[in-house]
Amino acid sequence: MKNVAVIGAGTMGNGIAHTFAQSGFRVQLIDINDSALKKGMDTITKNLDRMLGKGTITEEQKSETLSNITTFTNITEGVEYASLVVEAATENIDLKLNIFKQLDEACPEGTILASNTSSISITQIASVTSRPDHVIGMHFMNPVPIMKLVEIIRGYNTSDEVTKLIMDLSKTLGKIPVEVNDYPGFVANRILMPMLNESIETLYNGVAGVHEIDTVMKLGMAHPMGPLQLADFIGLDVCLSILNVMYDGFKNPKYAPCPLLVNMVRAGKLGVKSGEGFYDYSESKKAEKIAKQFL
Ligand SMILES: NC(=O)c1ccc[n+]([C@@H]2O[C@H](COP(=O)([O-])OP(=O)(O)OC[C@H]3O[C@@H](n4cnc5c(N)ncnc54)[C@H](O)[C@@H]3O)[C@@H](O)[C@H]2O)c1
């Protein structure tokens, strides 16, 4: 497996492209327009520079990584030679079903189609393709170049062979894969999102302020980052989509998104990527400083 196509150059897609490229894969990075691709490539360059500054990579590794990535705005052209496609587009079911229909038509027979979805059913995504045994969840964590875990989600029809191949591939990227079954939120978000939602509810109820809630969880529970800041990093729109998938999937009110989260997303306050969420990231230096703690 030499060619890997990545769909989406946003928060996760650029990290996934970076990680494959740094491990020597040829990466075709695909997004809907040139400005999204430019933003993604700028982030990869900035993250590589940070690694260079810390001495974890050499100048040669940086330029090799960048030269392994080619960008496309056309899915059909981008996936032509791919043995694996990792889809990391916006967390929206209709959008993903549409992308997987296109991928099934455009990709060579035998190409494995993976989704980085945080919560959408892999079985449902696979059902719109003619190769459900070759569809799998490859759920990387944010920031991808740093975080070790990849949650590998087996859809109802995913074959043993494809699961083993993707587990082994994740190890060659220096990651630790964990195999889980396909139920809403899988394992990571089924446990994480109710905690983030409860933190937002605590703020909404006026029990404490943003800084106080995050400090309690950081110092009291030894979490490296407060839950409200983590929600900002994940993206409040992504958190809302995941909660809605679990709410619909389990028909259980405990997953109902807090009205404050719904309002903030409606108001365009999406966290780090929009410049403001529970914290203000409008001065780029502030966001850089926070990001530096993790990269
Ligand atoms: N943000 C996180 O912490 C996180 C963690 C794990 C998994 N995920 C999952 O990763 C996926 C991407 O999330 P994100 O946070 O990177 O979102 P994002 O909003 O940062 O980026 C999404 C990108 O997808 C692109 N896109 C939309 N439609 C497209 C199409 N038809 N073809 C190609 N590109 C398209 C957008 O232009 C954008 O650049 C989602 O499924 C999300 O649930 C997110």
Short mmCIF file of C-alpha atoms and ligand atoms in Angstrom, two decimals:
data_model
loop_
_atom_site.label_atom_id
_atom_site.label_comp_id
_atom_site.label_asym_id
_atom_site.label_seq_id
_atom_site.Cartn_x
_atom_site.Cartn_y
_atom_site.Cartn_z
CA MET A 1 0.00 0.00 0.00
CA LYS A 2 1.74 3.18 -1.20
CA ASN A 3 -1.00 5.60 -2.21
CA VAL A 4 -3.47 6.89 0.34
CA ALA A 5 -6.15 9.46 -0.49
CA VAL A 6 -7.48 11.66 2.32
CA ILE A 7 -10.83 13.43 1.86
CA GLY A 8 -11.06 16.74 3.73
CA ALA A 9 -8.14 19.00 4.67
CA GLY A 10 -9.69 20.36 7.89
CA THR A 11 -8.65 19.77 11.52
CA MET A 12 -8.42 15.98 11.13
CA GLY A 13 -7.76 15.56 7.40
CA ASN A 14 -4.57 17.62 7.42
CA GLY A 15 -3.32 15.70 10.48
CA ILE A 16 -4.07 12.34 8.83
CA ALA A 17 -2.34 13.43 5.60
CA HIS A 18 0.65 14.66 7.63
CA THR A 19 0.91 11.35 9.52
CA PHE A 20 0.77 9.11 6.42
CA ALA A 21 3.18 11.37 4.50
CA GLN A 22 5.67 11.39 7.38
CA SER A 23 5.58 7.57 7.34
CA GLY A 24 6.56 7.53 3.64
CA PHE A 25 3.15 7.10 1.96
CA ARG A 26 2.20 9.10 -1.13
CA VAL A 27 -0.84 11.11 -0.05
CA GLN A 28 -3.51 12.64 -2.26
CA LEU A 29 -5.24 15.29 -0.15
CA ILE A 30 -8.70 16.24 -1.45
CA ASP A 31 -11.01 19.11 -0.47
CA ILE A 32 -13.78 21.09 -2.13
CA ASN A 33 -11.70 24.17 -2.96
CA ASP A 34 -8.16 25.52 -3.15
CA SER A 35 -8.49 27.74 -0.10
CA ALA A 36 -9.38 24.75 2.14
CA LEU A 37 -6.39 22.86 0.71
CA LYS A 38 -4.08 25.84 1.23
CA LYS A 39 -5.25 26.21 4.83
CA GLY A 40 -4.62 22.48 5.41
CA MET A 41 -1.14 22.58 3.84
CA ASP A 42 -0.25 25.71 5.87
CA THR A 43 -1.23 23.86 9.06
CA ILE A 44 0.87 20.82 8.10
CA THR A 45 3.87 23.08 7.39
CA LYS A 46 3.42 24.92 10.69
CA ASN A 47 3.19 21.64 12.63
CA LEU A 48 6.28 20.25 10.87
CA ASP A 49 8.16 23.48 11.72
CA ARG A 50 7.17 23.04 15.36
CA MET A 51 8.50 19.45 15.32
CA LEU A 52 11.68 20.67 13.65
CA GLY A 53 12.09 23.31 16.34
CA LYS A 54 11.76 20.63 19.02
CA GLY A 55 14.31 18.42 17.24
CA THR A 56 11.86 15.52 16.72
CA ILE A 57 12.32 15.64 12.91
CA THR A 58 15.10 16.82 10.58
CA GLU A 59 14.88 19.43 7.80
CA GLU A 60 15.10 16.53 5.32
CA GLN A 61 12.16 14.70 6.93
CA LYS A 62 10.13 17.91 6.78
CA SER A 63 10.71 18.41 3.05
CA GLU A 64 10.16 14.68 2.32
CA THR A 65 6.85 14.78 4.18
CA LEU A 66 5.67 17.84 2.26
CA SER A 67 6.79 16.41 -1.09
CA ASN A 68 4.77 13.23 -0.40
CA ILE A 69 1.51 15.24 -0.43
CA THR A 70 -0.34 16.26 -3.62
CA THR A 71 -3.59 18.23 -3.47
CA PHE A 72 -6.79 17.80 -5.51
CA THR A 73 -10.23 19.39 -5.67
CA ASN A 74 -11.63 16.55 -7.79
CA ILE A 75 -12.39 13.30 -5.94
CA THR A 76 -12.22 11.06 -9.05
CA GLU A 77 -8.76 12.33 -9.99
CA GLY A 78 -7.52 12.23 -6.41
CA VAL A 79 -8.44 8.59 -5.70
CA GLU A 80 -7.38 7.12 -9.07
CA TYR A 81 -4.35 5.20 -7.69
CA ALA A 82 -5.34 4.93 -4.03
CA SER A 83 -5.20 1.57 -2.22
CA LEU A 84 -6.83 3.20 0.79
CA VAL A 85 -9.08 6.25 1.14
CA VAL A 86 -9.51 7.87 4.54
CA GLU A 87 -12.55 10.13 4.54
CA ALA A 88 -12.34 13.04 7.02
CA ALA A 89 -14.95 15.43 5.65
CA THR A 90 -17.50 17.34 7.75
CA GLU A 91 -19.50 15.21 10.23
CA ASN A 92 -22.78 15.10 8.30
CA ILE A 93 -24.45 11.85 7.34
CA ASP A 94 -25.87 12.89 3.96
CA LEU A 95 -22.54 14.37 2.94
CA LYS A 96 -20.67 11.19 3.92
CA LEU A 97 -23.15 8.87 2.15
CA ASN A 98 -22.77 10.97 -0.97
CA ILE A 99 -18.95 10.88 -0.77
CA PHE A 100 -18.91 7.08 -0.29
CA LYS A 101 -21.19 6.58 -3.32
CA GLN A 102 -18.72 8.64 -5.37
CA LEU A 103 -15.74 6.76 -3.92
CA ASP A 104 -17.28 3.39 -4.71
CA GLU A 105 -17.67 4.40 -8.34
CA ALA A 106 -14.28 6.08 -8.68
CA CYS A 107 -11.96 3.75 -6.76
CA PRO A 108 -10.34 0.62 -8.14
CA GLU A 109 -11.87 -2.67 -7.00
CA GLY A 110 -10.08 -3.71 -3.83
CA THR A 111 -9.47 -0.17 -2.54
CA ILE A 112 -10.32 0.00 1.15
CA LEU A 113 -12.66 2.84 2.09
CA ALA A 114 -12.19 4.11 5.65
CA SER A 115 -14.06 6.85 7.49
CA ASN A 116 -12.69 8.96 10.31
CA THR A 117 -16.24 9.67 11.47
CA SER A 118 -16.60 10.28 15.20
CA SER A 119 -20.00 8.67 15.50
CA ILE A 120 -21.83 7.89 12.24
CA SER A 121 -22.60 4.21 11.62
CA ILE A 122 -19.92 2.49 9.51
CA THR A 123 -22.53 -0.14 8.57
CA GLN A 124 -24.80 2.58 7.17
CA ILE A 125 -21.93 4.22 5.28
CA ALA A 126 -20.91 0.80 3.88
CA SER A 127 -24.48 0.10 2.75
CA VAL A 128 -24.28 2.71 -0.04
CA THR A 129 -21.24 0.98 -1.57
CA SER A 130 -20.88 -2.27 -3.50
CA ARG A 131 -18.01 -3.33 -1.20
CA PRO A 132 -19.30 -3.28 2.42
CA ASP A 133 -16.63 -5.85 3.39
CA HIS A 134 -13.99 -3.22 2.41
CA VAL A 135 -15.48 -0.35 4.46
CA ILE A 136 -14.12 0.33 7.96
CA GLY A 137 -13.86 3.07 10.59
CA MET A 138 -10.41 4.53 11.20
CA HIS A 139 -11.03 7.03 13.99
CA PHE A 140 -7.88 9.06 14.60
CA MET A 141 -7.63 11.40 17.59
CA ASN A 142 -6.84 15.12 17.54
CA PRO A 143 -4.04 16.25 17.07
CA VAL A 144 -3.39 13.28 14.78
CA PRO A 145 0.43 13.51 14.50
CA ILE A 146 0.71 13.34 18.30
CA MET A 147 -2.11 11.13 19.59
CA LYS A 148 -1.35 7.40 19.70
CA LEU A 149 -4.84 5.91 19.59
CA VAL A 150 -6.73 4.88 16.47
CA GLU A 151 -10.17 3.43 17.19
CA ILE A 152 -10.78 0.83 14.47
CA ILE A 153 -14.50 0.30 13.91
CA ARG A 154 -15.75 -2.88 12.31
CA GLY A 155 -18.98 -2.41 10.40
CA TYR A 156 -21.45 -5.29 10.32
CA ASN A 157 -19.92 -6.60 7.08
CA THR A 158 -16.28 -5.54 7.43
CA SER A 159 -14.10 -8.56 6.64
CA ASP A 160 -11.51 -10.05 9.01
CA GLU A 161 -8.87 -9.53 6.34
CA VAL A 162 -9.57 -5.80 5.95
CA THR A 163 -9.70 -5.34 9.75
CA LYS A 164 -6.31 -7.02 10.17
CA LEU A 165 -4.79 -4.99 7.35
CA ILE A 166 -5.96 -1.69 8.85
CA MET A 167 -4.88 -2.71 12.38
CA ASP A 168 -1.39 -3.55 11.01
CA LEU A 169 -1.25 -0.38 8.91
CA SER A 170 -2.08 1.75 11.97
CA LYS A 171 0.89 0.19 13.76
CA THR A 172 3.22 1.08 10.87
CA LEU A 173 2.11 4.72 11.39
CA GLY A 174 3.37 4.43 14.98
CA LYS A 175 -0.18 4.32 16.36
CA ILE A 176 -1.92 1.94 18.73
CA PRO A 177 -5.12 0.58 17.18
CA VAL A 178 -8.04 -0.67 19.27
CA GLU A 179 -10.80 -2.71 17.61
CA VAL A 180 -14.40 -1.85 18.55
CA ASN A 181 -17.88 -2.62 17.22
CA ASP A 182 -20.20 -0.29 15.35
CA TYR A 183 -22.65 1.39 17.75
CA PRO A 184 -23.35 5.15 18.03
CA GLY A 185 -20.31 7.04 19.32
CA PHE A 186 -18.28 3.80 19.31
CA VAL A 187 -16.25 3.81 22.57
CA ALA A 188 -14.30 7.10 22.64
CA ASN A 189 -17.16 9.52 22.08
CA ARG A 190 -19.80 7.49 23.88
CA ILE A 191 -17.80 8.15 27.03
CA LEU A 192 -16.23 11.54 26.24
CA MET A 193 -19.19 13.48 24.80
CA PRO A 194 -21.55 13.11 27.80
CA MET A 195 -18.75 14.57 29.95
CA LEU A 196 -18.22 17.53 27.61
CA ASN A 197 -21.99 18.08 27.35
CA GLU A 198 -22.32 17.98 31.16
CA SER A 199 -19.53 20.58 31.46
CA ILE A 200 -21.45 22.85 29.08
CA GLU A 201 -24.66 22.19 31.06
CA THR A 202 -22.79 23.13 34.28
CA LEU A 203 -21.81 26.43 32.68
CA TYR A 204 -25.36 26.94 31.29
CA ASN A 205 -26.83 26.37 34.78
CA GLY A 206 -24.51 29.03 36.20
CA VAL A 207 -22.79 26.67 38.61
CA ALA A 208 -19.38 28.06 37.67
CA GLY A 209 -17.54 29.97 34.92
CA VAL A 210 -15.51 28.59 32.00
CA HIS A 211 -12.16 28.98 33.70
CA GLU A 212 -13.43 27.51 36.99
CA ILE A 213 -14.96 24.41 35.34
CA ASP A 214 -11.80 23.72 33.35
CA THR A 215 -9.57 24.27 36.40
CA VAL A 216 -11.60 21.82 38.50
CA MET A 217 -11.22 19.12 35.87
CA LYS A 218 -7.55 19.86 35.13
CA LEU A 219 -6.32 20.04 38.71
CA GLY A 220 -8.87 17.76 40.32
CA MET A 221 -8.94 14.95 37.77
CA ALA A 222 -5.45 15.42 36.29
CA HIS A 223 -6.91 15.98 32.82
CA PRO A 224 -4.30 17.63 30.57
CA MET A 225 -6.94 20.06 29.24
CA GLY A 226 -10.25 21.30 30.65
CA PRO A 227 -13.43 19.90 29.02
CA LEU A 228 -14.58 23.27 27.64
CA GLN A 229 -11.22 23.89 26.04
CA LEU A 230 -11.23 20.34 24.67
CA ALA A 231 -14.67 21.00 23.14
CA ASP A 232 -13.21 24.14 21.50
CA PHE A 233 -10.36 22.06 20.09
CA ILE A 234 -12.64 19.32 18.76
CA GLY A 235 -15.01 21.92 17.26
CA LEU A 236 -18.40 22.70 18.82
CA ASP A 237 -20.18 21.78 15.57
CA VAL A 238 -18.47 18.36 15.65
CA CYS A 239 -19.47 17.86 19.33
CA LEU A 240 -23.08 18.78 18.50
CA SER A 241 -23.22 16.37 15.55
CA ILE A 242 -21.84 13.50 17.64
CA LEU A 243 -24.34 14.12 20.47
CA ASN A 244 -27.19 14.22 17.96
CA VAL A 245 -26.09 10.89 16.44
CA MET A 246 -26.03 9.28 19.90
CA TYR A 247 -29.34 10.91 20.91
CA ASP A 248 -31.02 9.60 17.75
CA GLY A 249 -29.26 6.24 17.85
CA PHE A 250 -30.02 5.32 21.47
CA LYS A 251 -33.27 7.33 21.84
CA ASN A 252 -31.95 8.27 25.25
CA PRO A 253 -32.34 11.84 26.67
CA LYS A 254 -29.00 11.57 28.47
CA TYR A 255 -27.32 12.37 25.13
CA ALA A 256 -29.50 15.45 24.38
CA PRO A 257 -27.18 18.36 23.51
CA CYS A 258 -27.19 21.28 25.95
CA PRO A 259 -29.15 24.29 24.55
CA LEU A 260 -26.07 26.49 25.06
CA LEU A 261 -24.04 24.23 22.73
CA VAL A 262 -26.83 24.39 20.12
CA ASN A 263 -26.96 28.19 20.38
CA MET A 264 -23.20 28.65 20.12
CA VAL A 265 -23.06 26.52 16.96
CA ARG A 266 -25.96 28.49 15.46
CA ALA A 267 -24.06 31.70 16.26
CA GLY A 268 -20.96 30.42 14.45
CA LYS A 269 -18.89 30.07 17.65
CA LEU A 270 -17.24 26.77 16.75
CA GLY A 271 -14.09 26.94 18.91
CA VAL A 272 -10.48 27.20 17.73
CA LYS A 273 -11.31 26.85 14.03
CA SER A 274 -13.68 29.85 14.00
CA GLY A 275 -11.55 31.94 16.38
CA GLU A 276 -14.01 31.79 19.29
CA GLY A 277 -15.80 29.20 21.39
CA PHE A 278 -15.69 29.04 25.18
CA TYR A 279 -12.35 30.86 24.82
CA ASP A 280 -11.29 33.64 22.46
CA TYR A 281 -8.64 32.53 19.94
CA SER A 282 -8.88 35.64 17.77
CA GLU A 283 -5.31 36.71 18.44
CA SER A 284 -3.41 34.03 16.56
CA LYS A 285 -0.66 34.09 19.19
CA LYS A 286 -3.07 32.92 21.86
CA ALA A 287 -4.18 29.90 19.81
CA GLU A 288 -0.54 29.15 18.92
CA LYS A 289 0.43 29.25 22.59
CA ILE A 290 -2.34 26.82 23.55
CA ALA A 291 -1.58 24.53 20.61
CA LYS A 292 2.11 24.46 21.61
CA GLN A 293 1.21 22.70 24.85
CA PHE A 294 0.01 19.73 22.84
CA LEU A 295 2.14 19.56 19.68
N1 LIG B 1 -12.28 17.54 15.32
C1 LIG B 1 -11.95 16.46 16.02
O1 LIG B 1 -11.36 16.54 17.11
C2 LIG B 1 -12.27 15.09 15.46
C3 LIG B 1 -11.69 13.97 16.08
C4 LIG B 1 -11.91 12.71 15.53
C5 LIG B 1 -12.72 12.58 14.40
N2 LIG B 1 -13.29 13.69 13.84
C6 LIG B 1 -14.09 13.50 12.62
O2 LIG B 1 -13.29 13.86 11.50
C7 LIG B 1 -14.14 14.36 10.45
C8 LIG B 1 -13.67 15.74 10.05
O3 LIG B 1 -13.79 16.60 11.17
P1 LIG B 1 -12.92 17.94 11.28
O4 LIG B 1 -12.93 18.32 12.71
O5 LIG B 1 -11.61 17.76 10.57
O6 LIG B 1 -13.85 18.95 10.44
P2 LIG B 1 -13.44 20.33 9.78
O7 LIG B 1 -14.68 21.13 9.72
O8 LIG B 1 -12.24 20.93 10.42
O9 LIG B 1 -13.00 19.90 8.28
C9 LIG B 1 -13.86 19.28 7.38
C10 LIG B 1 -13.27 19.48 5.97
O10 LIG B 1 -14.04 18.68 5.06
C11 LIG B 1 -14.15 19.42 3.86
N3 LIG B 1 -15.25 18.90 3.05
C12 LIG B 1 -16.58 19.07 3.22
N4 LIG B 1 -17.25 18.43 2.23
C13 LIG B 1 -16.32 17.85 1.44
C14 LIG B 1 -16.39 17.08 0.24
N5 LIG B 1 -17.55 16.77 -0.33
N6 LIG B 1 -15.23 16.65 -0.32
C15 LIG B 1 -14.05 16.96 0.25
N7 LIG B 1 -13.91 17.69 1.38
C16 LIG B 1 -15.04 18.13 1.95
C17 LIG B 1 -14.37 20.87 4.34
O11 LIG B 1 -14.12 21.80 3.30
C18 LIG B 1 -13.36 20.95 5.48
O12 LIG B 1 -12.08 21.37 5.04
C19 LIG B 1 -15.58 14.32 10.99
O13 LIG B 1 -16.18 13.14 10.58
C20 LIG B 1 -15.35 14.34 12.50
O14 LIG B 1 -16.41 13.74 13.20
C21 LIG B 1 -13.08 14.94 14.33
#
